[in-house]
Structure formats: structure tokens, C-alpha cells
mmCIF file of C-alpha atoms and ligand atoms in Angstrom:
data_model
loop_
_atom_site.group_PDB
_atom_site.id
_atom_site.type_symbol
_atom_site.label_atom_id
_atom_site.label_comp_id
_atom_site.label_asym_id
_atom_site.label_seq_id
_atom_site.Cartn_x
_atom_site.Cartn_y
_atom_site.Cartn_z
ATOM 1 C CA MET B 643 0.000 0.000 0.000
ATOM 2 C CA ASN B 644 1.256 3.533 -0.698
ATOM 3 C CA SER B 645 1.817 6.074 2.038
ATOM 4 C CA SER B 646 -1.105 8.357 1.125
ATOM 5 C CA SER B 647 -3.756 5.650 1.465
ATOM 6 C CA SER B 648 -2.016 4.483 4.622
ATOM 7 C CA ALA B 649 -2.255 8.020 6.014
ATOM 8 C CA SER B 650 -5.961 8.289 5.164
ATOM 9 C CA MET B 651 -6.574 4.947 6.835
ATOM 10 C CA GLN B 652 -4.938 6.254 9.992
ATOM 11 C CA ASN B 653 -6.974 9.482 9.816
ATOM 12 C CA GLU B 654 -10.197 7.521 9.698
ATOM 13 C CA LEU B 655 -9.453 5.409 12.749
ATOM 14 C CA ASP B 656 -8.804 6.373 16.358
ATOM 15 C CA PRO B 657 -5.594 4.607 17.449
ATOM 16 C CA ASP B 658 -6.733 4.755 21.089
ATOM 17 C CA ARG B 659 -9.905 2.788 20.342
ATOM 18 C CA MET B 660 -8.341 0.072 18.239
ATOM 19 C CA PRO B 661 -9.466 -3.456 19.210
ATOM 20 C CA LYS B 662 -6.625 -5.386 20.858
ATOM 21 C CA HIS B 663 -7.881 -8.720 19.585
ATOM 22 C CA VAL B 664 -9.721 -9.257 16.286
ATOM 23 C CA ALA B 665 -10.967 -12.736 15.359
ATOM 24 C CA ILE B 666 -12.227 -13.642 11.893
ATOM 25 C CA ILE B 667 -14.286 -16.591 10.634
ATOM 26 C CA MET B 668 -12.997 -16.622 7.058
ATOM 27 C CA ASP B 669 -15.962 -18.140 5.227
ATOM 28 C CA GLY B 670 -17.203 -18.294 1.635
ATOM 29 C CA ASN B 671 -14.246 -19.616 -0.389
ATOM 30 C CA GLY B 672 -16.308 -22.482 -1.814
ATOM 31 C CA ARG B 673 -19.205 -20.255 -2.880
ATOM 32 C CA TRP B 674 -16.760 -17.765 -4.426
ATOM 33 C CA ALA B 675 -15.336 -20.579 -6.567
ATOM 34 C CA LYS B 676 -18.751 -22.039 -7.420
ATOM 35 C CA LYS B 677 -19.983 -18.685 -8.736
ATOM 36 C CA ARG B 678 -17.073 -18.766 -11.201
ATOM 37 C CA LEU B 679 -17.471 -22.472 -12.063
ATOM 38 C CA LEU B 680 -14.098 -23.113 -10.434
ATOM 39 C CA ASN B 681 -12.907 -25.843 -8.085
ATOM 40 C CA ARG B 682 -13.352 -25.181 -4.341
ATOM 41 C CA ILE B 683 -9.558 -25.261 -3.983
ATOM 42 C CA ASN B 684 -9.325 -22.266 -6.329
ATOM 43 C CA GLY B 685 -11.528 -20.466 -3.831
ATOM 44 C CA HIS B 686 -9.185 -21.399 -0.998
ATOM 45 C CA GLU B 687 -6.191 -20.157 -3.044
ATOM 46 C CA LYS B 688 -7.879 -16.807 -3.533
ATOM 47 C CA GLY B 689 -8.807 -16.809 0.147
ATOM 48 C CA ALA B 690 -5.126 -17.237 1.063
ATOM 49 C CA GLU B 691 -4.404 -13.979 -0.785
ATOM 50 C CA THR B 692 -6.990 -12.220 1.384
ATOM 51 C CA VAL B 693 -5.224 -13.630 4.452
ATOM 52 C CA ARG B 694 -1.966 -11.993 3.302
ATOM 53 C CA THR B 695 -3.705 -8.632 2.851
ATOM 54 C CA ILE B 696 -5.528 -8.706 6.182
ATOM 55 C CA VAL B 697 -2.429 -9.755 8.158
ATOM 56 C CA ARG B 698 -0.526 -6.779 6.724
ATOM 57 C CA THR B 699 -3.404 -4.388 7.397
ATOM 58 C CA ALA B 700 -3.831 -5.588 10.982
ATOM 59 C CA ARG B 701 -0.122 -5.088 11.626
ATOM 60 C CA LYS B 702 -0.146 -1.585 10.113
ATOM 61 C CA LEU B 703 -3.072 -0.673 12.342
ATOM 62 C CA ASP B 704 -1.300 -1.951 15.474
ATOM 63 C CA ILE B 705 -3.837 -4.638 16.298
ATOM 64 C CA ALA B 706 -2.116 -6.775 18.954
ATOM 65 C CA VAL B 707 -3.738 -10.153 18.226
ATOM 66 C CA LEU B 708 -5.332 -11.377 14.991
ATOM 67 C CA THR B 709 -6.983 -14.805 15.251
ATOM 68 C CA LEU B 710 -7.984 -16.434 11.967
ATOM 69 C CA TYR B 711 -10.274 -19.476 11.807
ATOM 70 C CA ALA B 712 -8.592 -21.469 9.060
ATOM 71 C CA PHE B 713 -9.705 -25.068 9.726
ATOM 72 C CA SER B 714 -12.224 -26.430 12.216
ATOM 73 C CA THR B 715 -12.410 -29.822 13.933
ATOM 74 C CA GLU B 716 -15.515 -30.401 11.784
ATOM 75 C CA ASN B 717 -13.676 -29.533 8.558
ATOM 76 C CA TRP B 718 -11.876 -32.925 8.776
ATOM 77 C CA GLN B 719 -15.172 -34.364 7.499
ATOM 78 C CA ARG B 720 -14.801 -32.627 4.116
ATOM 79 C CA PRO B 721 -13.818 -34.719 1.074
ATOM 80 C CA GLN B 722 -10.229 -35.933 1.329
ATOM 81 C CA PRO B 723 -8.969 -34.016 -1.765
ATOM 82 C CA GLU B 724 -10.240 -30.737 -0.304
ATOM 83 C CA VAL B 725 -8.599 -31.447 3.074
ATOM 84 C CA SER B 726 -5.273 -32.307 1.368
ATOM 85 C CA GLY B 727 -5.548 -29.225 -0.832
ATOM 86 C CA LEU B 728 -6.041 -27.034 2.232
ATOM 87 C CA MET B 729 -3.042 -28.618 3.986
ATOM 88 C CA LEU B 730 -0.841 -27.997 0.931
ATOM 89 C CA LEU B 731 -2.042 -24.389 0.733
ATOM 90 C CA LEU B 732 -1.228 -23.920 4.393
ATOM 91 C CA ARG B 733 2.339 -25.123 3.845
ATOM 92 C CA ARG B 734 2.740 -22.836 0.845
ATOM 93 C CA PHE B 735 1.314 -19.929 2.824
ATOM 94 C CA LEU B 736 3.809 -20.498 5.651
ATOM 95 C CA GLU B 737 6.733 -20.699 3.211
ATOM 96 C CA ALA B 738 5.674 -17.549 1.379
ATOM 97 C CA GLU B 739 4.889 -15.500 4.510
ATOM 98 C CA ARG B 740 7.761 -16.544 6.752
ATOM 99 C CA GLN B 741 9.982 -13.586 5.821
ATOM 100 C CA THR B 742 7.131 -11.055 5.994
ATOM 101 C CA LEU B 743 6.268 -12.222 9.497
ATOM 102 C CA VAL B 744 9.918 -11.969 10.562
ATOM 103 C CA ASP B 745 10.370 -8.507 8.984
ATOM 104 C CA ASN B 746 7.194 -7.100 10.486
ATOM 105 C CA GLY B 747 7.606 -8.267 14.073
ATOM 106 C CA ILE B 748 4.709 -10.717 13.845
ATOM 107 C CA ARG B 749 4.754 -13.820 16.051
ATOM 108 C CA LEU B 750 3.005 -16.898 14.714
ATOM 109 C CA ASN B 751 0.959 -18.954 17.148
ATOM 110 C CA THR B 752 -1.575 -21.738 16.644
ATOM 111 C CA ILE B 753 -4.652 -22.801 18.567
ATOM 112 C CA GLY B 754 -6.395 -26.139 18.111
ATOM 113 C CA GLN B 755 -5.609 -29.831 17.964
ATOM 114 C CA THR B 756 -2.519 -29.302 15.833
ATOM 115 C CA ASP B 757 -1.274 -32.831 16.549
ATOM 116 C CA ARG B 758 -3.934 -33.982 14.037
ATOM 117 C CA LEU B 759 -2.268 -32.013 11.206
ATOM 118 C CA PRO B 760 0.036 -33.816 8.736
ATOM 119 C CA GLN B 761 3.677 -33.993 9.870
ATOM 120 C CA ALA B 762 4.894 -31.769 7.005
ATOM 121 C CA VAL B 763 2.504 -29.001 8.078
ATOM 122 C CA ARG B 764 3.485 -29.385 11.737
ATOM 123 C CA ASP B 765 7.176 -29.143 10.812
ATOM 124 C CA LYS B 766 6.576 -25.958 8.822
ATOM 125 C CA LEU B 767 4.491 -24.441 11.609
ATOM 126 C CA ALA B 768 7.183 -25.274 14.171
ATOM 127 C CA ALA B 769 9.890 -23.701 11.998
ATOM 128 C CA VAL B 770 7.991 -20.445 11.471
ATOM 129 C CA MET B 771 6.977 -20.291 15.137
ATOM 130 C CA THR B 772 10.646 -20.656 16.118
ATOM 131 C CA ASP B 773 11.718 -17.976 13.617
ATOM 132 C CA THR B 774 9.132 -15.523 14.919
ATOM 133 C CA ALA B 775 9.211 -16.435 18.624
ATOM 134 C CA ALA B 776 10.897 -13.196 19.715
ATOM 135 C CA ASN B 777 8.556 -10.911 17.750
ATOM 136 C CA THR B 778 6.369 -8.600 19.808
ATOM 137 C CA ARG B 779 4.426 -6.262 17.480
ATOM 138 C CA MET B 780 1.531 -8.607 16.726
ATOM 139 C CA VAL B 781 0.440 -12.202 17.304
ATOM 140 C CA LEU B 782 -0.966 -14.008 14.274
ATOM 141 C CA ASN B 783 -2.997 -16.753 15.838
ATOM 142 C CA LEU B 784 -4.034 -19.441 13.361
ATOM 143 C CA ALA B 785 -6.960 -21.631 14.468
ATOM 144 C CA LEU B 786 -6.127 -24.997 12.904
ATOM 145 C CA SER B 787 -8.079 -28.135 13.626
ATOM 146 C CA TYR B 788 -9.761 -25.865 16.138
ATOM 147 C CA GLY B 789 -13.040 -26.421 17.942
ATOM 148 C CA ALA B 790 -14.209 -24.434 20.951
ATOM 149 C CA ARG B 791 -15.848 -27.478 22.534
ATOM 150 C CA ALA B 792 -12.629 -29.504 22.213
ATOM 151 C CA GLU B 793 -10.777 -26.562 23.787
ATOM 152 C CA ILE B 794 -13.211 -26.528 26.712
ATOM 153 C CA VAL B 795 -12.955 -30.326 27.105
ATOM 154 C CA ASP B 796 -9.134 -30.037 27.180
ATOM 155 C CA MET B 797 -9.368 -27.284 29.786
ATOM 156 C CA VAL B 798 -11.686 -29.357 32.012
ATOM 157 C CA ARG B 799 -9.412 -32.398 31.706
ATOM 158 C CA GLN B 800 -6.315 -30.400 32.658
ATOM 159 C CA MET B 801 -8.018 -28.787 35.634
ATOM 160 C CA ALA B 802 -9.621 -32.039 36.828
ATOM 161 C CA THR B 803 -6.241 -33.789 36.619
ATOM 162 C CA ALA B 804 -4.574 -30.986 38.579
ATOM 163 C CA ALA B 805 -7.343 -31.117 41.196
ATOM 164 C CA SER B 806 -7.047 -34.886 41.568
ATOM 165 C CA GLN B 807 -3.292 -34.548 41.993
ATOM 166 C CA GLY B 808 -3.767 -31.890 44.653
ATOM 167 C CA THR B 809 -2.083 -29.070 42.686
ATOM 168 C CA LEU B 810 -5.347 -27.151 42.096
ATOM 169 C CA ASP B 811 -7.856 -26.302 44.808
ATOM 170 C CA PRO B 812 -11.373 -26.491 43.218
ATOM 171 C CA ALA B 813 -12.665 -23.811 45.607
ATOM 172 C CA SER B 814 -10.063 -21.341 44.299
ATOM 173 C CA VAL B 815 -11.030 -21.670 40.618
ATOM 174 C CA THR B 816 -11.977 -18.335 39.021
ATOM 175 C CA ALA B 817 -12.742 -17.134 35.491
ATOM 176 C CA GLU B 818 -9.033 -16.296 35.227
ATOM 177 C CA THR B 819 -8.096 -19.882 36.131
ATOM 178 C CA VAL B 820 -10.335 -21.152 33.345
ATOM 179 C CA ALA B 821 -8.964 -18.620 30.812
ATOM 180 C CA GLY B 822 -5.452 -19.676 31.834
ATOM 181 C CA HIS B 823 -6.177 -23.263 30.751
ATOM 182 C CA LEU B 824 -7.537 -22.406 27.290
ATOM 183 C CA TYR B 825 -5.455 -22.391 24.088
ATOM 184 C CA THR B 826 -5.622 -18.576 24.195
ATOM 185 C CA ARG B 827 -4.020 -18.278 27.640
ATOM 186 C CA GLY B 828 -2.204 -14.969 28.041
ATOM 187 C CA MET B 829 -4.132 -13.276 25.221
ATOM 188 C CA PRO B 830 -6.753 -10.574 25.712
ATOM 189 C CA ASP B 831 -10.423 -11.512 25.130
ATOM 190 C CA VAL B 832 -11.708 -11.001 21.598
ATOM 191 C CA ASP B 833 -12.900 -7.404 21.123
ATOM 192 C CA LEU B 834 -14.260 -7.824 17.612
ATOM 193 C CA LEU B 835 -15.454 -10.955 15.834
ATOM 194 C CA ILE B 836 -16.029 -10.801 12.076
ATOM 195 C CA ARG B 837 -17.649 -13.516 9.940
ATOM 196 C CA THR B 838 -17.731 -13.216 6.166
ATOM 197 C CA SER B 839 -20.133 -14.870 3.680
ATOM 198 C CA GLY B 840 -23.419 -13.925 5.358
ATOM 199 C CA GLU B 841 -23.744 -16.942 7.667
ATOM 200 C CA MET B 842 -24.881 -15.877 11.132
ATOM 201 C CA ARG B 843 -23.420 -18.611 13.278
ATOM 202 C CA LEU B 844 -20.275 -19.267 15.258
ATOM 203 C CA SER B 845 -19.483 -22.772 13.960
ATOM 204 C CA ASN B 846 -17.685 -23.813 17.171
ATOM 205 C CA PHE B 847 -15.303 -20.832 17.271
ATOM 206 C CA LEU B 848 -13.970 -19.271 20.511
ATOM 207 C CA LEU B 849 -17.056 -19.655 22.705
ATOM 208 C CA TRP B 850 -15.491 -18.503 25.990
ATOM 209 C CA GLN B 851 -13.370 -15.702 24.538
ATOM 210 C CA ILE B 852 -16.245 -13.928 22.754
ATOM 211 C CA ALA B 853 -18.473 -13.466 25.832
ATOM 212 C CA TYR B 854 -18.393 -9.659 25.345
ATOM 213 C CA SER B 855 -17.095 -9.331 21.785
ATOM 214 C CA GLU B 856 -18.667 -6.977 19.308
ATOM 215 C CA LEU B 857 -19.998 -9.033 16.402
ATOM 216 C CA CYS B 858 -19.910 -8.175 12.718
ATOM 217 C CA PHE B 859 -21.437 -10.305 9.975
ATOM 218 C CA THR B 860 -20.771 -9.256 6.399
ATOM 219 C CA PRO B 861 -22.233 -10.861 3.244
ATOM 220 C CA THR B 862 -18.887 -10.462 1.442
ATOM 221 C CA LEU B 863 -17.289 -13.804 0.559
ATOM 222 C CA TRP B 864 -13.806 -14.158 2.079
ATOM 223 C CA PRO B 865 -11.897 -13.993 -1.273
ATOM 224 C CA ASP B 866 -13.632 -10.653 -1.971
ATOM 225 C CA PHE B 867 -12.876 -9.233 1.498
ATOM 226 C CA GLY B 868 -10.143 -6.608 1.645
ATOM 227 C CA GLU B 869 -8.497 -3.717 3.395
ATOM 228 C CA ALA B 870 -11.203 -1.134 2.645
ATOM 229 C CA GLU B 871 -13.990 -3.255 4.152
ATOM 230 C CA PHE B 872 -11.815 -4.223 7.129
ATOM 231 C CA VAL B 873 -11.195 -0.531 7.866
ATOM 232 C CA ARG B 874 -14.945 0.213 7.517
ATOM 233 C CA ILE B 875 -15.745 -2.528 10.032
ATOM 234 C CA LEU B 876 -13.104 -1.195 12.455
ATOM 235 C CA LYS B 877 -14.577 2.283 12.107
ATOM 236 C CA ASP B 878 -18.048 0.920 12.904
ATOM 237 C CA TYR B 879 -16.563 -0.959 15.891
ATOM 238 C CA GLN B 880 -15.073 2.317 17.176
ATOM 239 C CA SER B 881 -18.508 3.965 17.072
ATOM 240 C CA ARG B 882 -20.088 1.315 19.321
ATOM 241 C CA ASP B 883 -20.662 1.818 23.045
ATOM 242 C CA ARG B 884 -19.340 -1.288 24.803
ATOM 243 C CA ARG B 885 -21.253 -1.227 28.058
ATOM 244 C CA PHE B 886 -20.264 -4.578 29.591
ATOM 245 C CA GLY B 887 -23.577 -4.589 31.457
ATOM 246 C CA ARG B 888 -23.140 -1.094 32.861
ATOM 247 C CA VAL B 889 -25.052 2.099 31.983
ATOM 248 C CA PRO B 890 -24.091 4.092 28.849
ATOM 249 C CA SER B 891 -20.709 5.804 29.127
ATOM 250 C CA THR B 892 -22.077 8.953 27.418
ATOM 251 C CA GLY B 893 -25.391 10.809 27.605
ATOM 252 C CA ARG B 894 -27.534 11.509 30.656
ATOM 253 C CA PRO B 895 -26.096 10.768 34.135
HETATM 254 C C1 IPE J 1068 -14.026 -21.193 4.384
HETATM 255 O O1 IPE J 1068 -14.665 -21.338 3.163
HETATM 256 C C2 IPE J 1068 -12.714 -21.942 4.454
HETATM 257 C C3 IPE J 1068 -12.758 -23.168 5.281
HETATM 258 C C4 IPE J 1068 -13.761 -23.530 6.035
HETATM 259 C C5 IPE J 1068 -11.584 -23.996 5.267
HETATM 260 P P1 IPE J 1068 -15.618 -22.558 2.864
HETATM 261 O O2 IPE J 1068 -14.829 -23.634 2.235
HETATM 262 O O3 IPE J 1068 -16.392 -22.945 4.055
HETATM 263 O O4 IPE J 1068 -16.581 -21.889 1.781
HETATM 264 P P2 IPE J 1068 -18.153 -22.080 1.647
HETATM 265 O O5 IPE J 1068 -18.762 -21.802 2.973
HETATM 266 O O6 IPE J 1068 -18.378 -23.486 1.192
HETATM 267 O O7 IPE J 1068 -18.551 -21.070 0.626
HETATM 268 C C1 IPE J 1069 -16.228 -22.317 9.746
HETATM 269 O O1 IPE J 1069 -16.704 -22.363 8.442
HETATM 270 C C2 IPE J 1069 -14.813 -22.798 9.812
HETATM 271 C C3 IPE J 1069 -13.829 -21.951 9.143
HETATM 272 C C4 IPE J 1069 -14.044 -20.791 8.596
HETATM 273 C C5 IPE J 1069 -12.478 -22.477 9.146
HETATM 274 P P1 IPE J 1069 -17.529 -23.618 7.908
HETATM 275 O O2 IPE J 1069 -17.885 -23.303 6.503
HETATM 276 O O3 IPE J 1069 -16.793 -24.873 8.163
HETATM 277 O O4 IPE J 1069 -18.811 -23.589 8.854
HETATM 278 P P2 IPE J 1069 -20.304 -24.069 8.603
HETATM 279 O O5 IPE J 1069 -20.241 -25.490 8.131
HETATM 280 O O6 IPE J 1069 -20.878 -23.163 7.557
HETATM 281 O O7 IPE J 1069 -20.982 -23.879 9.909
HETATM 282 MG MG1 MG J 1070 -18.153 -22.368 4.805
#
């Protein structure tokens, strides 16, 4: 992006009201391809280009954590060629983006049952995570083989084990204890959740972490999503009054 459009982007948005954590359900690749009589994998390829754009935009805007839902626990049930195609695309994405992540201070992290991913993908993920481990400007959190219910089950198992071993006192468990046993431990709660493609459901994404998130559903298919719409959504987010159950922060006393 050139510096003038970058400057106008910054003028439009209030840096003090930027969400710390943005999560996106990147949906609609298949329908994008179908509309063009293409293969679903072509839709995923185009979707990977949108990922590149949005990662760069989020970094430029100083968003601290960007969580992208790339593959759900349920997505394993898709036809085998589509699953393999997605795994190959993921490897290619990691190879192509490695240097950009390093150069831009972005740390790669994953959430989900990543032990279910093919070894070649796990190796690539581990290499890029090592290369970017010291980066502090932004966390790019890829949800891979992710399901919120599986995350909650894992959390309960860990805490129950600790309790049975006497290292966790059940009476002392708080919301913070629970958050500390989720895949997102140490990260702020999601401020803004975006889903593309017009579907109004969560599809097993981040159930605990979105308790007070602002929600945005756009009909745009993920391959057609871009910087301009992302900035518009952020601007709309900044105009919302997040009350967290309290009375309005502006207006009458
Ligand atoms: C989102 O696009 C990408 C993944 C779930 C991996 P879809 O593949 O779900 O696209 P639609 O919903 O069929 O259009
Ligand atoms: C959710 O999209 C998962 C990802 C975006 C990775 P899906 O396309 O799998 O969700 P459903 O089937 O429409 O609920
Ligand atoms: Mg879908």
C-alpha cells in the first residue's frame, strides 16, 4: 500500500480505540469458486491472498492479536482431496509469509488440535513459530483443527487432573483460572469478531473468549474481502458503546 492511502486509513481510525484482539471466521471460499465455475480449492487459493492482505493491514493498524479461523475440527469431514488441498495451501502460505512475518515483528501462534495435522505441516508451523518467537508487534494466531468445545474439554481435563493430583484447589477456581487453561491463555479476550459470507453462526469458534465481543457479519465472501472493508468494520466498531452490562458511558447521568 502507498503512504497516502495508509495516512488516510490512519486518519479515519482512532488509534486509542483500536481493538486489541480481532478474530475472523474466514468463510465463503467455496461459494466464491462455485460462482465462477471453479474448483473449491481455487476459492481457498484466492482466500489465502486475502489472508496476506488482512495480516498486513492488521499489523499496520497496530492490532495486537489477529486470530484467523482457518480449519475447524468439523472440517476434517470434508472430502479428502479438499482437506489435502487445504493442507498444501497452508504449507505454501507459511513458506511464502515466513519472511514477511519476521520482517514485520509478527509472532506466529496456533490454537487447536494441531497434533492432528500432517507432519509436514506441523514441521513448517514449528519452523515459522521458532523464527518468529521473539517478535512482539503482533500475534498471528491461526486456528487450525480448532473447535471451541474440544478446547473446553481439554481445559476441564487439565483442571480435573490438577485437582485430583492436589495441585489445584477447586474452591479457588476463578474465570481467570479457566482462561489460563484455554489455548488462548495470556491473550486478551476477543474485542471484535467478524464472519464473512453472510452466515450468522459461530461454527464452534472461541465460545469462551467472545463473551463480550462486538460481532460483525458481512455478506462479502472471504476472497472478496479486503483492506477497505476491514477498515470500515473497524470504524463501525469504534462507534459502538461497549457497556459490559453497565449504563451508557455517554449521555444523561
Ligand atoms: C471457508 O470457506 C474456508 C474453510 C472452512 C476452510 P468454505 O470452504 O467454508 O466456503 P463455503 O462456505 O463453502 O462457501
Ligand atoms: C467455519 O466455516 C470454519 C472456518 C471458517 C475455518 P464452515 O464453513 O466450516 O462452517 P459451517 O459449516 O458453515 O458452519
Ligand atoms: Mg463455509
